[in-house]
Amino acid sequence: MEEKNYDEAEKLCLEKANAENTWHYRSGDPEDWNNVLYDIYKTANNREKQIAQAKKLLLMGNEKFWGVLKQIYRECGAWNENYKSLLDELKDSKRTVCYRSVLISENEKKRLLEDVMENPYDLFYYGKYLVKEYPEQIYELCYKEISESCAQAKDRREYKKITKNMAQLIKWKGNDTAKSLIEELKQRYPRKPALLDELEKVEKKL
């Protein structure tokens, strides 16, 4: 790419990208202005701007750019010194799904546990990556999450979701926790026959 064309292309992309709010970013669309801008920097072999744009896109929730940054930093011999700060920035970006996907890919189980304990979003998905190393913490989180969900639940459809999570807890060998929880819920909600019925079904799996 000639320098003049590169400058013009960069200017156009910056104008378009900056005109849109970050929530307009379409990570999977190669023609999104932010993605095009990264490609321009890559084609021009501008390493500094490449890193800055890749980091911006990662912090906007595009986890593909974790691998991109990893490769660039490794080629520069700067991966180890940037690794922790990049993880910290990603956590602070509040892109939970992106952050946790990266933690799983990097086998950062302690960080993943800390994040799930802070915010039990999708606990019964992320728990499978953690229950082997941190069973007691995961069982305790499951107990709390199921108990709180039950307090909000109002019909059989919601009770089924709760007992599905309880069945997952049992699969994770949290039988003692599940037994205690079932007993507690039976005592707490004696006038909810649909819930009691669903609890009896899951109790048979113990």
PDB file of C-alpha atoms in Angstrom:
ATOM      1  CA  MET A   1       0.000   0.000   0.000  1.00  0.00           C
ATOM      2  CA  GLU A   2       1.428   3.356  -0.999  1.00  0.00           C
ATOM      3  CA  GLU A   3       1.957   5.782   1.870  1.00  0.00           C
ATOM      4  CA  LYS A   4      -0.553   8.301   0.484  1.00  0.00           C
ATOM      5  CA  ASN A   5      -3.252   5.654   0.028  1.00  0.00           C
ATOM      6  CA  TYR A   6      -2.501   4.279   3.491  1.00  0.00           C
ATOM      7  CA  ASP A   7      -2.944   7.713   5.101  1.00  0.00           C
ATOM      8  CA  GLU A   8      -6.209   8.318   3.243  1.00  0.00           C
ATOM      9  CA  ALA A   9      -7.570   4.882   4.117  1.00  0.00           C
ATOM     10  CA  GLU A  10      -6.596   5.332   7.770  1.00  0.00           C
ATOM     11  CA  LYS A  11      -8.234   8.772   7.890  1.00  0.00           C
ATOM     12  CA  LEU A  12     -11.479   7.488   6.361  1.00  0.00           C
ATOM     13  CA  CYS A  13     -11.661   4.500   8.720  1.00  0.00           C
ATOM     14  CA  LEU A  14     -10.922   6.623  11.777  1.00  0.00           C
ATOM     15  CA  GLU A  15     -13.660   9.078  10.825  1.00  0.00           C
ATOM     16  CA  LYS A  16     -16.196   6.306  10.302  1.00  0.00           C
ATOM     17  CA  ALA A  17     -15.156   4.291  13.366  1.00  0.00           C
ATOM     18  CA  ASN A  18     -15.161   7.319  15.663  1.00  0.00           C
ATOM     19  CA  ALA A  19     -18.553   8.431  14.367  1.00  0.00           C
ATOM     20  CA  GLU A  20     -20.116   5.219  15.695  1.00  0.00           C
ATOM     21  CA  ASN A  21     -20.631   4.338  19.345  1.00  0.00           C
ATOM     22  CA  THR A  22     -18.688   1.310  20.577  1.00  0.00           C
ATOM     23  CA  TRP A  23     -21.884  -0.712  20.924  1.00  0.00           C
ATOM     24  CA  HIS A  24     -22.270  -0.486  17.138  1.00  0.00           C
ATOM     25  CA  TYR A  25     -19.078  -2.540  16.748  1.00  0.00           C
ATOM     26  CA  ARG A  26     -19.774  -5.747  14.814  1.00  0.00           C
ATOM     27  CA  SER A  27     -16.924  -8.010  15.850  1.00  0.00           C
ATOM     28  CA  GLY A  28     -17.747 -10.764  13.359  1.00  0.00           C
ATOM     29  CA  ASP A  29     -18.056  -8.428  10.366  1.00  0.00           C
ATOM     30  CA  PRO A  30     -14.745  -8.044   8.475  1.00  0.00           C
ATOM     31  CA  GLU A  31     -16.146  -4.864   6.890  1.00  0.00           C
ATOM     32  CA  ASP A  32     -16.760  -3.129  10.214  1.00  0.00           C
ATOM     33  CA  TRP A  33     -14.692   0.072  10.193  1.00  0.00           C
ATOM     34  CA  ASN A  34     -12.743  -0.914  13.298  1.00  0.00           C
ATOM     35  CA  ASN A  35     -11.821  -4.289  11.780  1.00  0.00           C
ATOM     36  CA  VAL A  36     -10.869  -2.646   8.474  1.00  0.00           C
ATOM     37  CA  LEU A  37      -8.654  -0.199  10.356  1.00  0.00           C
ATOM     38  CA  TYR A  38      -6.791  -3.080  11.983  1.00  0.00           C
ATOM     39  CA  ASP A  39      -6.278  -4.678   8.551  1.00  0.00           C
ATOM     40  CA  ILE A  40      -4.869  -1.388   7.222  1.00  0.00           C
ATOM     41  CA  TYR A  41      -2.289  -1.261  10.024  1.00  0.00           C
ATOM     42  CA  LYS A  42      -1.425  -4.913   9.445  1.00  0.00           C
ATOM     43  CA  THR A  43      -0.980  -4.412   5.687  1.00  0.00           C
ATOM     44  CA  ALA A  44       1.152  -1.317   6.315  1.00  0.00           C
ATOM     45  CA  ASN A  45       3.175  -3.321   8.865  1.00  0.00           C
ATOM     46  CA  ASN A  46       2.695  -0.559  11.440  1.00  0.00           C
ATOM     47  CA  ARG A  47       3.335  -2.640  14.556  1.00  0.00           C
ATOM     48  CA  GLU A  48       2.604   0.095  17.096  1.00  0.00           C
ATOM     49  CA  LYS A  49      -0.802   1.012  15.636  1.00  0.00           C
ATOM     50  CA  GLN A  50      -1.562  -2.665  15.047  1.00  0.00           C
ATOM     51  CA  ILE A  51      -1.118  -3.381  18.763  1.00  0.00           C
ATOM     52  CA  ALA A  52      -3.179  -0.338  19.806  1.00  0.00           C
ATOM     53  CA  GLN A  53      -6.071  -1.249  17.496  1.00  0.00           C
ATOM     54  CA  ALA A  54      -5.972  -4.949  18.396  1.00  0.00           C
ATOM     55  CA  LYS A  55      -6.101  -4.018  22.088  1.00  0.00           C
ATOM     56  CA  LYS A  56      -9.023  -1.649  21.454  1.00  0.00           C
ATOM     57  CA  LEU A  57     -10.972  -4.409  19.692  1.00  0.00           C
ATOM     58  CA  LEU A  58     -10.178  -6.953  22.401  1.00  0.00           C
ATOM     59  CA  LEU A  59     -11.472  -4.549  25.052  1.00  0.00           C
ATOM     60  CA  MET A  60     -14.614  -4.088  22.945  1.00  0.00           C
ATOM     61  CA  GLY A  61     -15.233  -7.814  23.403  1.00  0.00           C
ATOM     62  CA  ASN A  62     -13.635  -9.411  20.329  1.00  0.00           C
ATOM     63  CA  GLU A  63     -11.722 -12.297  21.886  1.00  0.00           C
ATOM     64  CA  LYS A  64     -10.070 -13.153  18.546  1.00  0.00           C
ATOM     65  CA  PHE A  65      -7.710 -10.260  19.175  1.00  0.00           C
ATOM     66  CA  TRP A  66      -6.315 -11.908  22.302  1.00  0.00           C
ATOM     67  CA  GLY A  67      -4.640 -14.443  20.022  1.00  0.00           C
ATOM     68  CA  VAL A  68      -3.608 -11.661  17.625  1.00  0.00           C
ATOM     69  CA  LEU A  69      -1.940  -9.675  20.422  1.00  0.00           C
ATOM     70  CA  LYS A  70      -0.317 -12.808  21.794  1.00  0.00           C
ATOM     71  CA  GLN A  71       1.295 -13.516  18.424  1.00  0.00           C
ATOM     72  CA  ILE A  72       2.470  -9.919  17.907  1.00  0.00           C
ATOM     73  CA  TYR A  73       3.899  -9.607  21.420  1.00  0.00           C
ATOM     74  CA  ARG A  74       5.641 -12.980  21.111  1.00  0.00           C
ATOM     75  CA  GLU A  75       7.265 -11.885  17.865  1.00  0.00           C
ATOM     76  CA  CYS A  76       8.501  -8.783  19.733  1.00  0.00           C
ATOM     77  CA  GLY A  77       9.593 -10.858  22.735  1.00  0.00           C
ATOM     78  CA  ALA A  78       7.231  -8.812  24.918  1.00  0.00           C
ATOM     79  CA  TRP A  79       4.412 -11.272  25.673  1.00  0.00           C
ATOM     80  CA  ASN A  80       5.357 -12.166  29.257  1.00  0.00           C
ATOM     81  CA  GLU A  81       5.715  -8.544  30.333  1.00  0.00           C
ATOM     82  CA  ASN A  82       2.333  -7.582  28.836  1.00  0.00           C
ATOM     83  CA  TYR A  83       0.336 -10.707  29.729  1.00  0.00           C
ATOM     84  CA  LYS A  84      -0.866  -9.811  33.246  1.00  0.00           C
ATOM     85  CA  SER A  85      -1.654  -6.155  32.501  1.00  0.00           C
ATOM     86  CA  LEU A  86      -3.617  -7.190  29.403  1.00  0.00           C
ATOM     87  CA  LEU A  87      -5.696  -9.604  31.502  1.00  0.00           C
ATOM     88  CA  ASP A  88      -6.291  -6.859  34.080  1.00  0.00           C
ATOM     89  CA  GLU A  89      -7.433  -4.425  31.382  1.00  0.00           C
ATOM     90  CA  LEU A  90      -9.766  -7.033  29.915  1.00  0.00           C
ATOM     91  CA  LYS A  91     -11.308  -7.677  33.337  1.00  0.00           C
ATOM     92  CA  ASP A  92     -11.801  -3.934  33.865  1.00  0.00           C
ATOM     93  CA  SER A  93     -13.508  -3.641  30.461  1.00  0.00           C
ATOM     94  CA  LYS A  94     -16.498  -5.569  31.920  1.00  0.00           C
ATOM     95  CA  ARG A  95     -16.667  -7.805  28.832  1.00  0.00           C
ATOM     96  CA  THR A  96     -17.410 -10.823  31.014  1.00  0.00           C
ATOM     97  CA  VAL A  97     -17.872 -13.464  28.306  1.00  0.00           C
ATOM     98  CA  CYS A  98     -14.736 -12.359  26.434  1.00  0.00           C
ATOM     99  CA  TYR A  99     -12.671 -12.182  29.636  1.00  0.00           C
ATOM    100  CA  ARG A 100     -13.765 -15.619  30.813  1.00  0.00           C
ATOM    101  CA  SER A 101     -13.186 -17.192  27.387  1.00  0.00           C
ATOM    102  CA  VAL A 102      -9.623 -15.883  27.485  1.00  0.00           C
ATOM    103  CA  LEU A 103      -9.134 -17.183  31.040  1.00  0.00           C
ATOM    104  CA  ILE A 104     -10.305 -20.633  29.936  1.00  0.00           C
ATOM    105  CA  SER A 105      -7.989 -20.623  26.903  1.00  0.00           C
ATOM    106  CA  GLU A 106      -5.048 -19.604  29.127  1.00  0.00           C
ATOM    107  CA  ASN A 107      -5.995 -22.096  31.868  1.00  0.00           C
ATOM    108  CA  GLU A 108      -6.220 -19.222  34.376  1.00  0.00           C
ATOM    109  CA  LYS A 109      -8.468 -21.088  36.791  1.00  0.00           C
ATOM    110  CA  LYS A 110      -7.733 -19.015  39.880  1.00  0.00           C
ATOM    111  CA  ARG A 111      -8.697 -15.812  38.059  1.00  0.00           C
ATOM    112  CA  LEU A 112     -11.783 -17.504  36.621  1.00  0.00           C
ATOM    113  CA  LEU A 113     -12.861 -18.618  40.094  1.00  0.00           C
ATOM    114  CA  GLU A 114     -12.387 -15.091  41.460  1.00  0.00           C
ATOM    115  CA  ASP A 115     -14.490 -13.657  38.629  1.00  0.00           C
ATOM    116  CA  VAL A 116     -17.274 -16.221  39.042  1.00  0.00           C
ATOM    117  CA  MET A 117     -17.313 -15.595  42.806  1.00  0.00           C
ATOM    118  CA  GLU A 118     -17.642 -11.851  42.178  1.00  0.00           C
ATOM    119  CA  ASN A 119     -20.374 -12.401  39.596  1.00  0.00           C
ATOM    120  CA  PRO A 120     -21.999 -15.867  39.391  1.00  0.00           C
ATOM    121  CA  TYR A 121     -23.258 -15.148  35.852  1.00  0.00           C
ATOM    122  CA  ASP A 122     -23.604 -18.518  34.032  1.00  0.00           C
ATOM    123  CA  LEU A 123     -22.230 -20.364  37.064  1.00  0.00           C
ATOM    124  CA  PHE A 124     -23.498 -23.709  35.813  1.00  0.00           C
ATOM    125  CA  TYR A 125     -21.554 -23.269  32.577  1.00  0.00           C
ATOM    126  CA  TYR A 126     -18.263 -22.011  34.001  1.00  0.00           C
ATOM    127  CA  GLY A 127     -18.396 -24.336  36.996  1.00  0.00           C
ATOM    128  CA  LYS A 128     -17.311 -27.281  34.847  1.00  0.00           C
ATOM    129  CA  TYR A 129     -13.915 -25.639  34.351  1.00  0.00           C
ATOM    130  CA  LEU A 130     -13.463 -25.115  38.089  1.00  0.00           C
ATOM    131  CA  VAL A 131     -15.170 -27.866  40.057  1.00  0.00           C
ATOM    132  CA  LYS A 132     -12.280 -30.328  39.858  1.00  0.00           C
ATOM    133  CA  GLU A 133      -9.756 -27.921  41.430  1.00  0.00           C
ATOM    134  CA  TYR A 134     -12.170 -25.923  43.601  1.00  0.00           C
ATOM    135  CA  PRO A 135     -15.069 -28.235  44.526  1.00  0.00           C
ATOM    136  CA  GLU A 136     -16.021 -26.663  47.868  1.00  0.00           C
ATOM    137  CA  GLN A 137     -16.110 -23.126  46.472  1.00  0.00           C
ATOM    138  CA  ILE A 138     -18.247 -24.219  43.511  1.00  0.00           C
ATOM    139  CA  TYR A 139     -20.634 -26.247  45.696  1.00  0.00           C
ATOM    140  CA  GLU A 140     -21.079 -23.240  47.975  1.00  0.00           C
ATOM    141  CA  LEU A 141     -21.749 -20.943  45.007  1.00  0.00           C
ATOM    142  CA  CYS A 142     -24.273 -23.438  43.592  1.00  0.00           C
ATOM    143  CA  TYR A 143     -26.034 -23.640  46.960  1.00  0.00           C
ATOM    144  CA  LYS A 144     -26.373 -19.878  47.152  1.00  0.00           C
ATOM    145  CA  GLU A 145     -27.389 -19.447  43.501  1.00  0.00           C
ATOM    146  CA  ILE A 146     -30.063 -22.190  43.620  1.00  0.00           C
ATOM    147  CA  SER A 147     -31.411 -20.931  46.934  1.00  0.00           C
ATOM    148  CA  GLU A 148     -31.714 -17.359  45.609  1.00  0.00           C
ATOM    149  CA  SER A 149     -33.271 -18.537  42.315  1.00  0.00           C
ATOM    150  CA  CYS A 150     -35.857 -20.499  44.256  1.00  0.00           C
ATOM    151  CA  ALA A 151     -36.893 -17.412  46.205  1.00  0.00           C
ATOM    152  CA  GLN A 152     -37.697 -15.679  42.880  1.00  0.00           C
ATOM    153  CA  ALA A 153     -39.284 -18.660  41.062  1.00  0.00           C
ATOM    154  CA  LYS A 154     -43.060 -18.635  40.603  1.00  0.00           C
ATOM    155  CA  ASP A 155     -44.033 -21.556  38.362  1.00  0.00           C
ATOM    156  CA  ARG A 156     -43.103 -25.091  37.338  1.00  0.00           C
ATOM    157  CA  ARG A 157     -41.092 -23.930  34.319  1.00  0.00           C
ATOM    158  CA  GLU A 158     -38.810 -21.960  36.645  1.00  0.00           C
ATOM    159  CA  TYR A 159     -38.685 -24.822  39.153  1.00  0.00           C
ATOM    160  CA  LYS A 160     -37.512 -27.132  36.371  1.00  0.00           C
ATOM    161  CA  LYS A 161     -34.636 -24.743  35.625  1.00  0.00           C
ATOM    162  CA  ILE A 162     -33.669 -24.801  39.293  1.00  0.00           C
ATOM    163  CA  THR A 163     -33.722 -28.596  39.527  1.00  0.00           C
ATOM    164  CA  LYS A 164     -31.774 -28.829  36.268  1.00  0.00           C
ATOM    165  CA  ASN A 165     -29.032 -26.819  37.985  1.00  0.00           C
ATOM    166  CA  MET A 166     -29.341 -29.063  41.016  1.00  0.00           C
ATOM    167  CA  ALA A 167     -28.886 -32.116  38.776  1.00  0.00           C
ATOM    168  CA  GLN A 168     -25.719 -30.485  37.448  1.00  0.00           C
ATOM    169  CA  LEU A 169     -24.487 -30.021  41.017  1.00  0.00           C
ATOM    170  CA  ILE A 170     -25.050 -33.747  41.605  1.00  0.00           C
ATOM    171  CA  LYS A 171     -23.112 -34.590  38.409  1.00  0.00           C
ATOM    172  CA  TRP A 172     -20.261 -32.535  39.862  1.00  0.00           C
ATOM    173  CA  LYS A 173     -20.337 -34.882  42.887  1.00  0.00           C
ATOM    174  CA  GLY A 174     -21.908 -32.242  45.118  1.00  0.00           C
ATOM    175  CA  ASN A 175     -24.357 -34.790  46.559  1.00  0.00           C
ATOM    176  CA  ASP A 176     -24.063 -33.640  50.186  1.00  0.00           C
ATOM    177  CA  THR A 177     -24.677 -30.034  49.180  1.00  0.00           C
ATOM    178  CA  ALA A 178     -27.665 -31.077  47.042  1.00  0.00           C
ATOM    179  CA  LYS A 179     -29.172 -33.133  49.912  1.00  0.00           C
ATOM    180  CA  SER A 180     -28.888 -30.211  52.345  1.00  0.00           C
ATOM    181  CA  LEU A 181     -30.359 -27.851  49.783  1.00  0.00           C
ATOM    182  CA  ILE A 182     -33.324 -30.094  48.969  1.00  0.00           C
ATOM    183  CA  GLU A 183     -34.154 -30.458  52.669  1.00  0.00           C
ATOM    184  CA  GLU A 184     -33.895 -26.722  53.227  1.00  0.00           C
ATOM    185  CA  LEU A 185     -36.122 -25.910  50.234  1.00  0.00           C
ATOM    186  CA  LYS A 186     -38.751 -28.455  51.297  1.00  0.00           C
ATOM    187  CA  GLN A 187     -38.947 -26.878  54.743  1.00  0.00           C
ATOM    188  CA  ARG A 188     -38.921 -23.339  53.398  1.00  0.00           C
ATOM    189  CA  TYR A 189     -41.635 -23.844  50.743  1.00  0.00           C
ATOM    190  CA  PRO A 190     -44.098 -26.469  52.056  1.00  0.00           C
ATOM    191  CA  ARG A 191     -46.983 -24.799  50.199  1.00  0.00           C
ATOM    192  CA  LYS A 192     -45.437 -25.021  46.725  1.00  0.00           C
ATOM    193  CA  PRO A 193     -46.546 -28.470  45.488  1.00  0.00           C
ATOM    194  CA  ALA A 194     -45.056 -28.028  41.992  1.00  0.00           C
ATOM    195  CA  LEU A 195     -41.662 -27.208  43.498  1.00  0.00           C
ATOM    196  CA  LEU A 196     -41.857 -30.154  45.917  1.00  0.00           C
ATOM    197  CA  ASP A 197     -42.723 -32.429  43.000  1.00  0.00           C
ATOM    198  CA  GLU A 198     -39.681 -31.263  41.006  1.00  0.00           C
ATOM    199  CA  LEU A 199     -37.444 -31.606  44.070  1.00  0.00           C
ATOM    200  CA  GLU A 200     -38.586 -35.208  44.544  1.00  0.00           C
ATOM    201  CA  LYS A 201     -37.632 -35.978  40.935  1.00  0.00           C
ATOM    202  CA  VAL A 202     -34.114 -34.640  41.354  1.00  0.00           C
ATOM    203  CA  GLU A 203     -33.777 -36.302  44.772  1.00  0.00           C
ATOM    204  CA  LYS A 204     -33.998 -39.689  43.033  1.00  0.00           C
ATOM    205  CA  LYS A 205     -30.683 -38.922  41.311  1.00  0.00           C
ATOM    206  CA  LEU A 206     -28.862 -38.830  44.636  1.00  0.00           C
TER     207      LEU A 206
END
